[in-house]
XYZ file of C-alpha atoms in Angstrom:
637
model
C 0.637 -0.034 -0.102
C 0.968 3.602 -0.506
C -1.085 5.359 2.329
C -0.971 4.668 5.825
C -4.248 4.817 7.315
C -2.547 4.324 10.775
C -0.664 7.938 10.955
C -4.265 9.061 9.179
C -6.833 11.438 11.211
C -9.663 8.697 12.190
C -12.292 10.783 11.279
C -12.687 13.699 8.401
C -14.776 16.560 10.009
C -17.712 17.012 7.878
C -17.768 20.053 5.966
C -19.841 23.496 7.642
C -21.252 23.905 3.831
C -22.903 21.283 1.071
C -20.712 23.174 -1.181
C -17.471 22.536 0.527
C -18.303 18.330 -0.511
C -16.808 19.307 -3.426
C -13.271 19.731 -2.081
C -12.490 16.025 -2.364
C -13.294 15.761 -6.320
C -9.865 15.226 -7.916
C -8.435 18.352 -9.398
C -7.552 18.950 -13.210
C -5.798 21.392 -15.483
C -7.335 24.029 -17.281
C -6.816 23.223 -21.351
C -5.343 26.784 -23.144
C -6.028 27.185 -27.196
C -4.144 28.629 -29.379
C -4.464 30.343 -32.795
C -2.317 28.677 -35.858
C -0.651 31.708 -37.446
C 2.208 30.350 -39.424
C 2.550 26.986 -40.298
C 6.612 27.141 -40.558
C 5.945 28.018 -36.957
C 3.757 25.428 -35.518
C 6.366 23.273 -33.442
C 7.505 26.517 -31.502
C 4.150 27.144 -31.342
C 3.191 23.618 -29.763
C 6.273 23.594 -27.458
C 5.277 27.089 -26.089
C 1.537 25.515 -25.265
C 3.540 22.678 -23.589
C 5.675 24.762 -21.540
C 2.543 26.986 -19.873
C 0.007 24.643 -19.658
C 2.646 22.437 -17.433
C 3.073 26.162 -15.196
C -0.650 26.097 -15.035
C -1.509 25.985 -11.110
C -4.418 22.891 -10.749
C -8.318 24.258 -10.569
C -11.356 22.154 -9.136
C -13.893 21.722 -11.330
C -16.582 24.008 -11.524
C -19.440 23.043 -8.768
C -22.980 22.558 -10.097
C -26.328 23.703 -8.411
C -26.692 22.236 -5.062
C -29.711 20.534 -6.565
C -29.325 19.788 -10.067
C -29.070 16.103 -11.174
C -25.552 15.032 -13.117
C -26.321 13.568 -16.653
C -25.892 9.996 -16.178
C -24.458 8.213 -19.274
C -22.628 5.092 -20.175
C -20.408 4.101 -24.108
C -21.524 0.614 -25.309
C -18.049 -0.127 -24.066
C -18.808 0.783 -20.739
C -21.004 -0.797 -17.887
C -23.756 0.618 -16.547
C -23.105 2.180 -13.404
C -18.822 2.414 -13.888
C -18.572 5.641 -14.454
C -20.583 7.103 -11.401
C -18.263 4.651 -9.149
C -20.842 1.294 -8.651
C -20.268 -2.018 -9.916
C -21.395 -3.050 -13.349
C -24.902 -3.048 -14.008
C -25.160 -4.062 -17.731
C -23.412 -6.686 -19.849
C -22.654 -4.749 -23.325
C -19.361 -6.890 -23.295
C -21.299 -10.469 -23.195
C -23.137 -9.509 -26.667
C -20.993 -7.468 -29.311
C -21.089 -9.925 -31.897
C -24.119 -11.870 -31.242
C -27.648 -11.212 -32.971
C -30.573 -10.254 -31.460
C -33.125 -13.759 -30.620
C -36.904 -12.844 -32.281
C -38.638 -12.616 -28.811
C -42.238 -12.691 -28.402
C -43.893 -10.744 -25.952
C -45.222 -14.715 -24.475
C -41.816 -15.321 -23.966
C -40.795 -12.271 -22.202
C -44.390 -12.717 -20.264
C -42.778 -16.303 -19.140
C -39.877 -15.258 -18.061
C -41.921 -12.805 -15.401
C -41.149 -14.834 -12.085
C -44.235 -16.302 -9.887
C -43.247 -16.077 -6.358
C -39.220 -14.527 -6.117
C -39.723 -10.687 -5.662
C -39.464 -8.092 -8.171
C -41.224 -4.850 -8.918
C -43.897 -4.048 -11.339
C -41.829 -2.736 -13.717
C -38.365 -1.050 -13.861
C -34.750 -1.436 -12.804
C -33.764 -3.467 -9.637
C -30.934 -4.042 -7.909
C -29.703 -4.478 -4.607
C -31.905 -5.305 -1.699
C -31.363 -2.718 1.142
C -32.451 -2.514 4.874
C -34.885 -5.724 5.557
C -36.083 -5.407 8.990
C -38.819 -7.417 10.824
C -41.198 -4.542 12.641
C -44.622 -4.983 14.631
C -45.419 -7.517 12.232
C -44.498 -6.627 8.637
C -41.185 -8.073 7.166
C -39.775 -4.553 5.579
C -37.483 -5.051 2.169
C -35.819 -1.862 0.654
C -34.421 -2.254 -3.028
C -32.784 -0.178 -5.136
C -35.074 0.657 -7.807
C -34.659 2.885 -10.923
C -38.654 4.464 -10.903
C -38.950 5.733 -14.755
C -37.584 2.529 -16.336
C -36.044 -0.797 -17.209
C -31.818 -0.004 -17.001
C -30.197 1.159 -14.133
C -30.176 5.048 -13.263
C -31.839 7.419 -11.009
C -31.402 5.067 -8.266
C -34.131 5.453 -5.482
C -35.411 3.533 -2.642
C -38.256 1.025 -3.818
C -40.108 -0.379 -0.480
C -42.007 -2.945 0.010
C -43.769 -5.016 2.553
C -45.576 -8.489 4.143
C -46.339 -11.271 6.655
C -44.748 -13.310 5.263
C -41.456 -12.863 2.782
C -43.037 -14.288 0.398
C -46.496 -12.717 -0.284
C -45.122 -8.750 -1.148
C -47.246 -5.483 -0.848
C -45.521 -2.599 -2.757
C -45.518 0.925 -0.884
C -44.567 4.197 -1.623
C -40.633 5.087 -2.686
C -38.954 5.406 0.622
C -36.320 7.247 -0.487
C -35.552 9.628 -3.610
C -32.209 11.056 -4.621
C -33.256 15.070 -3.990
C -30.568 16.914 -1.823
C -27.131 17.484 -2.865
C -25.749 14.841 -1.077
C -27.772 11.654 -2.698
C -28.866 13.854 -5.911
C -27.158 11.242 -8.250
C -28.317 8.566 -6.104
C -29.499 6.800 -2.959
C -27.314 3.815 -3.316
C -26.816 0.599 -0.680
C -27.319 0.917 2.629
C -28.857 -0.934 5.783
C -31.153 -0.457 8.842
C -30.597 -0.766 12.965
C -33.245 -1.325 15.465
C -32.851 0.340 18.538
C -33.574 -0.666 22.480
C -35.462 2.632 22.558
C -37.860 1.065 19.374
C -36.292 3.279 17.080
C -34.872 2.237 13.516
C -31.948 4.243 11.786
C -31.262 3.669 8.277
C -27.745 4.319 6.849
C -26.984 4.365 3.230
C -24.250 5.547 0.730
C -24.873 8.843 -1.100
C -23.698 9.637 -4.711
C -23.413 13.842 -4.440
C -23.456 16.389 -6.681
C -19.826 16.294 -7.137
C -19.322 12.385 -7.695
C -18.179 11.751 -3.783
C -19.595 8.665 -2.132
C -21.294 9.820 1.911
C -22.894 8.077 3.903
C -25.990 9.422 4.786
C -28.961 8.657 7.764
C -32.712 8.814 7.608
C -35.119 7.640 9.928
C -38.757 6.739 10.098
C -41.488 10.146 10.473
C -43.480 8.252 12.591
C -42.731 5.279 14.490
C -46.129 3.795 14.986
C -46.857 3.534 11.746
C -45.970 -0.517 11.575
C -45.414 0.397 7.577
C -42.890 2.901 7.591
C -44.197 4.733 4.416
C -42.606 7.965 5.440
C -38.791 8.745 6.236
C -36.515 11.831 7.005
C -33.419 12.510 5.847
C -31.498 13.822 8.734
C -30.604 17.590 8.394
C -26.991 17.141 8.944
C -26.054 14.976 6.361
C -23.888 13.372 5.308
C -22.589 12.129 8.594
C -19.765 10.674 7.107
C -17.846 11.056 4.241
C -14.701 9.264 2.640
C -11.386 9.513 4.568
C -8.487 11.583 2.905
C -6.851 8.563 2.047
C -9.339 6.773 0.163
C -10.745 7.843 -2.947
C -14.153 9.908 -3.331
C -15.549 7.090 -5.506
C -14.712 3.797 -2.784
C -16.553 4.197 0.078
C -20.054 2.892 -0.016
C -22.623 0.377 1.666
C -22.785 0.365 5.804
C -23.760 -2.319 7.539
C -25.819 -3.109 10.046
C -24.401 -1.967 13.724
C -23.086 -3.731 16.669
C -22.592 -3.097 20.165
C -18.984 -2.400 21.112
C -18.133 -3.629 24.464
C -17.788 0.384 25.392
C -21.610 0.499 24.967
C -21.058 2.199 21.280
C -21.812 1.312 17.962
C -20.357 -0.219 15.800
C -20.644 -0.192 12.005
C -18.491 -1.548 8.428
C -18.021 0.191 5.334
C -16.024 -1.555 2.522
C -12.830 0.134 0.320
C -9.926 -0.332 -0.792
C -6.752 0.976 -0.810
C -4.327 -0.284 -4.553
C -5.911 -3.898 -5.504
C -6.269 -4.173 -1.560
C -10.191 -5.049 -0.492
C -10.580 -3.589 2.633
C -13.420 -3.618 5.713
C -12.857 -0.181 7.719
C -15.047 0.474 11.449
C -16.912 3.565 12.523
C -18.312 3.706 15.905
C -20.982 6.765 17.052
C -23.184 6.456 20.338
C -25.887 8.250 18.213
C -25.481 7.982 14.884
C -24.962 11.795 13.458
C -21.302 11.748 15.095
C -18.461 8.729 14.406
C -14.896 7.748 14.730
C -13.075 5.973 12.642
C -11.484 3.594 14.661
C -7.908 2.447 13.735
C -6.729 -0.167 11.622
C -8.882 -2.049 9.153
C -11.465 -5.100 10.713
C -9.931 -7.166 7.568
C -7.708 -6.528 4.208
C -6.823 -8.631 2.084
C -4.544 -8.091 -0.819
C -5.651 -8.500 -4.902
C -9.576 -8.201 -4.216
C -9.881 -5.057 -5.068
C -12.858 -3.082 -4.689
C -15.271 -4.064 -1.212
C -18.237 -3.279 -1.805
C -22.356 -4.799 0.259
C -20.015 -5.625 3.458
C -21.650 -7.880 5.100
C -20.953 -8.974 8.788
C -22.357 -10.742 11.597
C -22.038 -13.561 14.561
C -23.697 -17.357 13.624
C -23.970 -19.807 16.589
C -21.485 -22.984 16.275
C -23.747 -25.156 17.872
C -27.395 -24.927 17.513
C -30.746 -24.042 15.275
C -31.534 -20.361 15.804
C -29.997 -17.226 14.265
C -28.245 -15.038 17.018
C -28.425 -11.020 17.027
C -25.960 -8.901 15.010
C -24.347 -8.043 18.146
C -23.829 -11.227 19.697
C -20.583 -12.299 20.742
C -18.238 -14.769 22.617
C -17.593 -18.251 23.305
C -19.070 -20.998 20.843
C -19.778 -17.625 18.323
C -18.031 -17.259 14.538
C -18.213 -13.795 12.710
C -19.167 -14.040 9.202
C -17.060 -11.582 7.048
C -19.112 -10.922 2.775
C -17.427 -9.059 0.546
C -19.174 -8.125 -3.066
C -16.077 -8.314 -5.094
C -16.171 -5.577 -7.373
C -13.930 -6.732 -9.628
C -15.322 -10.757 -10.733
C -19.074 -9.361 -9.290
C -18.985 -12.175 -6.741
C -20.424 -12.936 -3.517
C -17.401 -13.952 -1.196
C -17.581 -14.926 2.229
C -15.338 -16.340 5.435
C -15.834 -17.855 8.891
C -13.416 -16.653 11.234
C -13.197 -14.890 15.090
C -14.054 -11.637 15.485
C -12.278 -9.040 18.468
C -13.551 -6.557 19.942
C -11.192 -5.059 21.776
C -8.533 -5.219 18.940
C -11.885 -4.641 15.877
C -9.400 -7.526 13.465
C -11.424 -10.281 12.204
C -9.291 -13.461 11.835
C -10.394 -16.062 9.499
C -10.428 -19.891 10.627
C -8.192 -20.355 7.545
C -6.729 -18.275 5.218
C -6.334 -19.861 2.510
C -10.256 -19.332 2.081
C -10.560 -16.045 3.192
C -12.621 -13.327 2.047
C -12.545 -13.306 -1.752
C -10.094 -16.295 -2.369
C -12.134 -19.105 -1.009
C -15.743 -19.277 -0.380
C -18.514 -17.926 -2.424
C -22.228 -17.636 -1.363
C -23.702 -18.455 -4.429
C -21.831 -19.895 -8.092
C -24.681 -18.800 -9.741
C -25.566 -15.812 -11.010
C -25.723 -13.471 -7.854
C -24.674 -10.079 -6.296
C -24.958 -7.754 -3.603
C -26.265 -10.342 -0.711
C -27.153 -8.749 2.664
C -28.708 -9.938 5.679
C -30.809 -9.324 8.853
C -31.994 -10.709 12.475
C -35.390 -12.295 12.766
C -35.967 -11.459 16.119
C -39.888 -12.776 15.390
C -38.254 -16.087 14.330
C -34.677 -15.753 15.594
C -32.945 -16.503 12.630
C -31.111 -15.005 10.097
C -32.500 -14.281 6.808
C -30.042 -13.669 3.277
C -31.309 -11.878 0.179
C -29.443 -11.719 -2.791
C -29.573 -9.582 -6.332
C -30.442 -11.754 -9.445
C -29.430 -9.815 -12.391
C -30.432 -9.919 -15.994
C -28.217 -11.943 -18.174
C -30.238 -10.627 -21.999
C -29.810 -7.142 -23.733
C -31.066 -4.260 -22.065
C -33.165 -3.735 -25.299
C -34.818 -6.849 -24.538
C -34.917 -5.277 -20.867
C -36.891 -2.587 -22.208
C -39.131 -4.538 -24.616
C -40.059 -6.277 -21.624
C -40.125 -3.414 -18.706
C -38.732 -4.983 -15.817
C -35.198 -6.042 -15.103
C -34.047 -8.223 -11.881
C -35.034 -10.164 -9.594
C -34.654 -10.896 -5.390
C -33.604 -14.740 -4.413
C -36.058 -16.408 -2.105
C -34.799 -15.105 1.133
C -32.680 -18.130 2.911
C -32.004 -18.809 6.586
C -28.540 -18.755 7.230
C -26.574 -20.894 9.983
C -23.211 -22.178 11.040
C -22.409 -26.058 9.533
C -21.026 -27.946 13.176
C -20.494 -30.788 10.404
C -17.579 -29.918 8.680
C -16.959 -26.593 10.666
C -16.026 -25.082 7.439
C -18.844 -23.114 5.569
C -22.416 -21.633 6.186
C -25.676 -24.112 5.161
C -27.914 -21.987 3.061
C -31.701 -23.241 2.816
C -34.626 -21.153 1.344
C -36.994 -19.882 4.537
C -40.471 -22.225 5.743
C -42.664 -20.206 4.644
C -41.968 -21.227 0.804
C -43.530 -24.137 1.329
C -46.829 -22.752 1.909
C -46.804 -22.412 -1.846
C -46.620 -26.573 -2.192
C -50.128 -27.932 -3.597
C -49.941 -31.052 -5.467
C -46.800 -33.370 -4.909
C -45.667 -36.389 -6.354
C -42.858 -38.863 -5.600
C -39.768 -41.610 -7.786
C -38.695 -43.527 -5.869
C -35.561 -45.586 -6.614
C -35.784 -44.961 -10.011
C -32.568 -46.523 -12.285
C -31.151 -44.248 -14.623
C -28.469 -46.161 -16.952
C -25.188 -44.824 -17.861
C -26.046 -42.408 -21.171
C -29.798 -42.192 -20.293
C -32.525 -39.714 -19.384
C -35.357 -40.593 -17.737
C -38.937 -38.352 -18.178
C -40.510 -37.414 -14.793
C -44.114 -37.011 -15.408
C -45.786 -33.991 -13.499
C -47.648 -32.059 -15.401
C -46.699 -28.565 -15.782
C -42.553 -27.710 -14.777
C -41.968 -23.999 -14.713
C -43.337 -23.495 -10.582
C -41.121 -26.719 -8.872
C -39.810 -27.113 -5.388
C -37.763 -30.987 -5.868
C -35.587 -32.933 -3.646
C -33.549 -35.314 -4.897
C -31.481 -38.520 -3.532
C -28.863 -40.057 -5.418
C -26.733 -43.211 -4.978
C -24.116 -44.783 -7.297
C -23.853 -48.794 -8.180
C -19.571 -49.124 -9.714
C -20.551 -51.442 -12.728
C -16.914 -52.226 -13.105
C -14.118 -53.120 -11.118
C -12.786 -49.955 -10.035
C -13.646 -45.871 -11.181
C -11.022 -44.175 -13.512
C -8.853 -41.195 -12.224
C -10.775 -37.974 -13.403
C -9.948 -34.737 -12.505
C -13.314 -33.177 -14.029
C -15.123 -29.945 -11.983
C -17.602 -28.210 -13.446
C -15.847 -26.507 -15.911
C -16.786 -28.372 -19.065
C -20.026 -28.765 -18.604
C -22.769 -31.781 -18.407
C -22.031 -33.200 -21.940
C -18.054 -34.248 -20.384
C -18.237 -37.796 -19.465
C -17.220 -39.756 -17.029
C -16.868 -42.952 -15.352
C -18.660 -41.638 -12.006
C -20.419 -38.923 -13.205
C -22.514 -36.482 -14.225
C -25.446 -37.156 -12.991
C -28.705 -35.031 -11.634
C -32.291 -33.488 -13.200
C -32.630 -31.508 -16.489
C -34.866 -28.846 -15.786
C -37.249 -26.293 -17.866
C -36.280 -28.489 -20.800
C -38.351 -29.416 -23.598
C -39.616 -32.940 -24.955
C -36.974 -32.679 -27.326
C -34.419 -31.681 -25.707
C -33.212 -28.559 -27.710
C -33.632 -26.637 -24.615
C -32.161 -28.230 -21.207
C -30.537 -26.710 -17.797
C -28.483 -29.709 -15.899
C -28.356 -29.361 -12.456
C -26.332 -31.647 -11.473
C -23.288 -34.163 -9.191
C -19.826 -34.724 -10.889
C -17.837 -36.893 -8.455
C -14.332 -36.932 -9.206
C -11.748 -39.281 -8.138
C -8.446 -37.280 -7.770
C -4.560 -39.178 -8.487
C -4.347 -39.297 -4.894
C -7.056 -41.384 -4.452
C -9.254 -38.773 -2.889
C -12.646 -38.784 -3.493
C -14.197 -34.720 -4.603
C -17.524 -34.180 -5.114
C -18.781 -31.137 -7.708
C -21.782 -29.838 -7.451
C -22.937 -28.122 -10.891
C -25.875 -25.946 -12.832
C -24.550 -25.958 -16.654
C -26.865 -22.939 -18.641
C -24.869 -23.335 -21.956
C -27.696 -25.276 -23.585
C -30.679 -23.912 -21.908
C -32.176 -21.432 -24.610
C -32.307 -21.275 -28.244
C -31.282 -17.522 -28.042
C -27.942 -16.476 -28.930
C -28.244 -13.060 -27.154
C -28.028 -13.697 -23.532
C -25.390 -15.014 -21.237
C -24.993 -18.442 -20.434
C -22.026 -20.209 -18.972
C -20.934 -23.339 -16.682
C -21.114 -22.850 -13.076
C -20.801 -24.468 -9.292
C -18.100 -25.260 -7.286
C -17.119 -28.446 -4.244
C -19.254 -29.488 -2.008
C -18.576 -31.127 1.315
C -19.671 -34.577 1.107
C -19.199 -36.626 4.524
C -19.262 -40.306 5.004
C -22.124 -42.365 5.335
C -24.143 -39.202 3.526
C -26.550 -39.646 0.565
C -25.855 -36.895 -2.597
C -28.805 -34.801 -1.940
C -30.538 -31.432 -3.619
C -33.447 -28.920 -3.336
C -34.341 -27.305 -6.387
C -36.211 -24.433 -7.299
C -37.868 -23.527 -10.761
C -39.811 -20.677 -10.689
C -39.756 -19.758 -14.916
C -36.665 -17.971 -15.372
C -35.050 -18.386 -12.056
C -33.780 -21.868 -10.884
C -31.726 -21.915 -7.006
C -29.935 -25.046 -6.662
C -29.192 -25.960 -3.104
C -26.140 -28.909 -2.217
C -25.938 -31.535 1.099
C -28.296 -29.383 3.090
C -26.728 -25.563 0.969
C -23.397 -26.468 1.707
C -23.215 -25.124 -2.016
C -25.696 -23.534 -3.723
C -26.122 -22.071 -7.384
C -28.583 -19.431 -8.742
C -29.167 -18.888 -12.443
C -30.991 -17.218 -14.759
C -31.852 -18.601 -17.310
C -34.067 -17.602 -20.815
C -35.602 -20.854 -22.379
C -37.543 -19.450 -26.291
C -39.384 -23.177 -26.194
C -39.300 -25.483 -22.638
C -42.176 -22.643 -21.629
C -45.721 -22.681 -20.557
C -46.852 -26.506 -20.785
C -44.013 -27.173 -22.884
C -41.296 -27.256 -19.846
C -40.427 -30.910 -19.110
C -38.385 -31.881 -16.046
C -36.147 -35.330 -16.002
C -33.545 -37.175 -15.032
C -30.385 -37.840 -16.629
C -26.896 -39.829 -16.272
C -24.266 -38.843 -18.461
C -21.399 -41.271 -16.437
C -20.205 -44.268 -18.578
C -19.775 -46.679 -15.553
C -22.188 -46.306 -13.033
C -26.020 -46.347 -12.209
C -27.246 -43.871 -10.697
C -30.662 -44.631 -8.495
C -33.136 -41.490 -7.655
C -35.742 -40.766 -5.246
C -37.291 -38.109 -5.643
C -40.241 -35.811 -3.916
C -41.490 -33.402 -6.440
C -44.004 -30.477 -5.347
C -46.427 -28.229 -7.588
C -45.946 -24.282 -6.256
C -48.612 -21.649 -6.647
C -47.444 -18.067 -7.260
C -47.133 -15.780 -4.888
C -49.746 -12.605 -4.176
C -47.041 -9.638 -4.787
C -49.142 -6.325 -5.453
C -49.798 -2.648 -4.620
C -50.603 -1.720 -1.050
C -54.094 0.068 -1.219
C -53.719 2.603 0.204
C -57.047 4.025 -0.129
C -58.090 1.842 2.818
C -55.712 3.645 5.336
């Protein structure tokens, strides 16, 4: 690093006047024009201009009107959001050489999910400030009320009694002040002991500086929390002088330190080192930057949407964010701006030194485990005090083109909320599992017991419509030869890559002719040292006949302990597939766009593409109803 935070001031004072925030902008040199007089002296004039320009004193850029909204634009070579200082919100590089598919309105209509949360229309990204209060679950989210592409980011708001059926509410936070005029970005909520609710969120200022702002409910007796007040002294935090003004965002839920003061962490970077810094406060308006870093990992780049929370080593309950002590591990998670992946690690938090230490440095944040190995980003948890559980939300972005999103009128979905627990069997990972409330959508079920799937075969599962499903599947393997051949395959070659013992699993959202299909599968491998590894994978390469959608292989190794049967749970909801292996040790979210395997033409199959094993499968499948997601009848209040 070329900075020394320990020698820098621990806290940068807030400006006395809003326009002073412009002093954080980077200086530029003015340019002078010269008239060309004679061709014979062009070289001399250019030389004079160069010398003159180098002698100029740097000046700050002129400040716009403090209430003016900066224009948001992007080039086709650069994704949306990058110029504004956030992670990419479009995928232009995927489709430069692709011809647009002839999509129909029926295809677009089918892509919309039935029981995942998404707005009625337009763009959505990160989940924000989830909380439970007075009988209602609240979900805020990054939202563009004007279009199905990223921009003009406000806070959408919805409430639910059960995390499944949702009611849309009016916008909660609108970018209308100098300290968030370019976007009201991601933030978190903290519930205080006196019943107050505080939200800290990142604002992008009129000078493209990322600052942290405070908001709170206008009426605490309102269970819907319809109206929010922005603190008159915003911003409450501006970037330390040793951080770039566009690398300071996404404050976490606060926790209580040993001195009784609240602490929160914010992600950033120093050069290529991803960092989490910690502030403490007594009143959420004045802050002290604690010395050093909560944690830092070289080479991981910008950390955004940092999450930090405790998990119990034993037991089946979640913990309040302030819990610490014996029998507790802490999860540190960061969304890596460079890779657009959510990484986490387990470790120990020392509140005295304000340091978090990973249990396994080889599996540190950004270089080890991921929350989800599919299309998933910007996740956030909260403690549900109603049912004593920790719940995880995550954003599923689109992988089609912006023109398609504009045509269908919406973009992005939130995952099914998941519970998070420590895996006390492996001691090396967390377990993610869909909240139990999703089971309320189950209707008729179908069971298949001990179905034999021979090598190189596909077996249809006759269940009727296969677009809204909850599937449990277990697999046993019978080796046909004397021994398995050494195999170092993983997920990287897809489900067509055959070996002695794999791959095998399910084909979801397939049509009768198998021209479109998405395999969700296990791939056991025999390493050269004699050990057996198992990979859990999803193959999107044949999920759609369309060329202008992103189709990739996803997955990773999943721990399988002695005596355990290979098992998966798969939630299918139109264009979203969420897959959980071994009780949620490895999770994959798939974003797919079939053209044929839709509506009544969608089918479900078992497959075994191994060359040397029979697979015996036992499966239970539920059809799922649609969730009720619609505007709240405010006229009835």
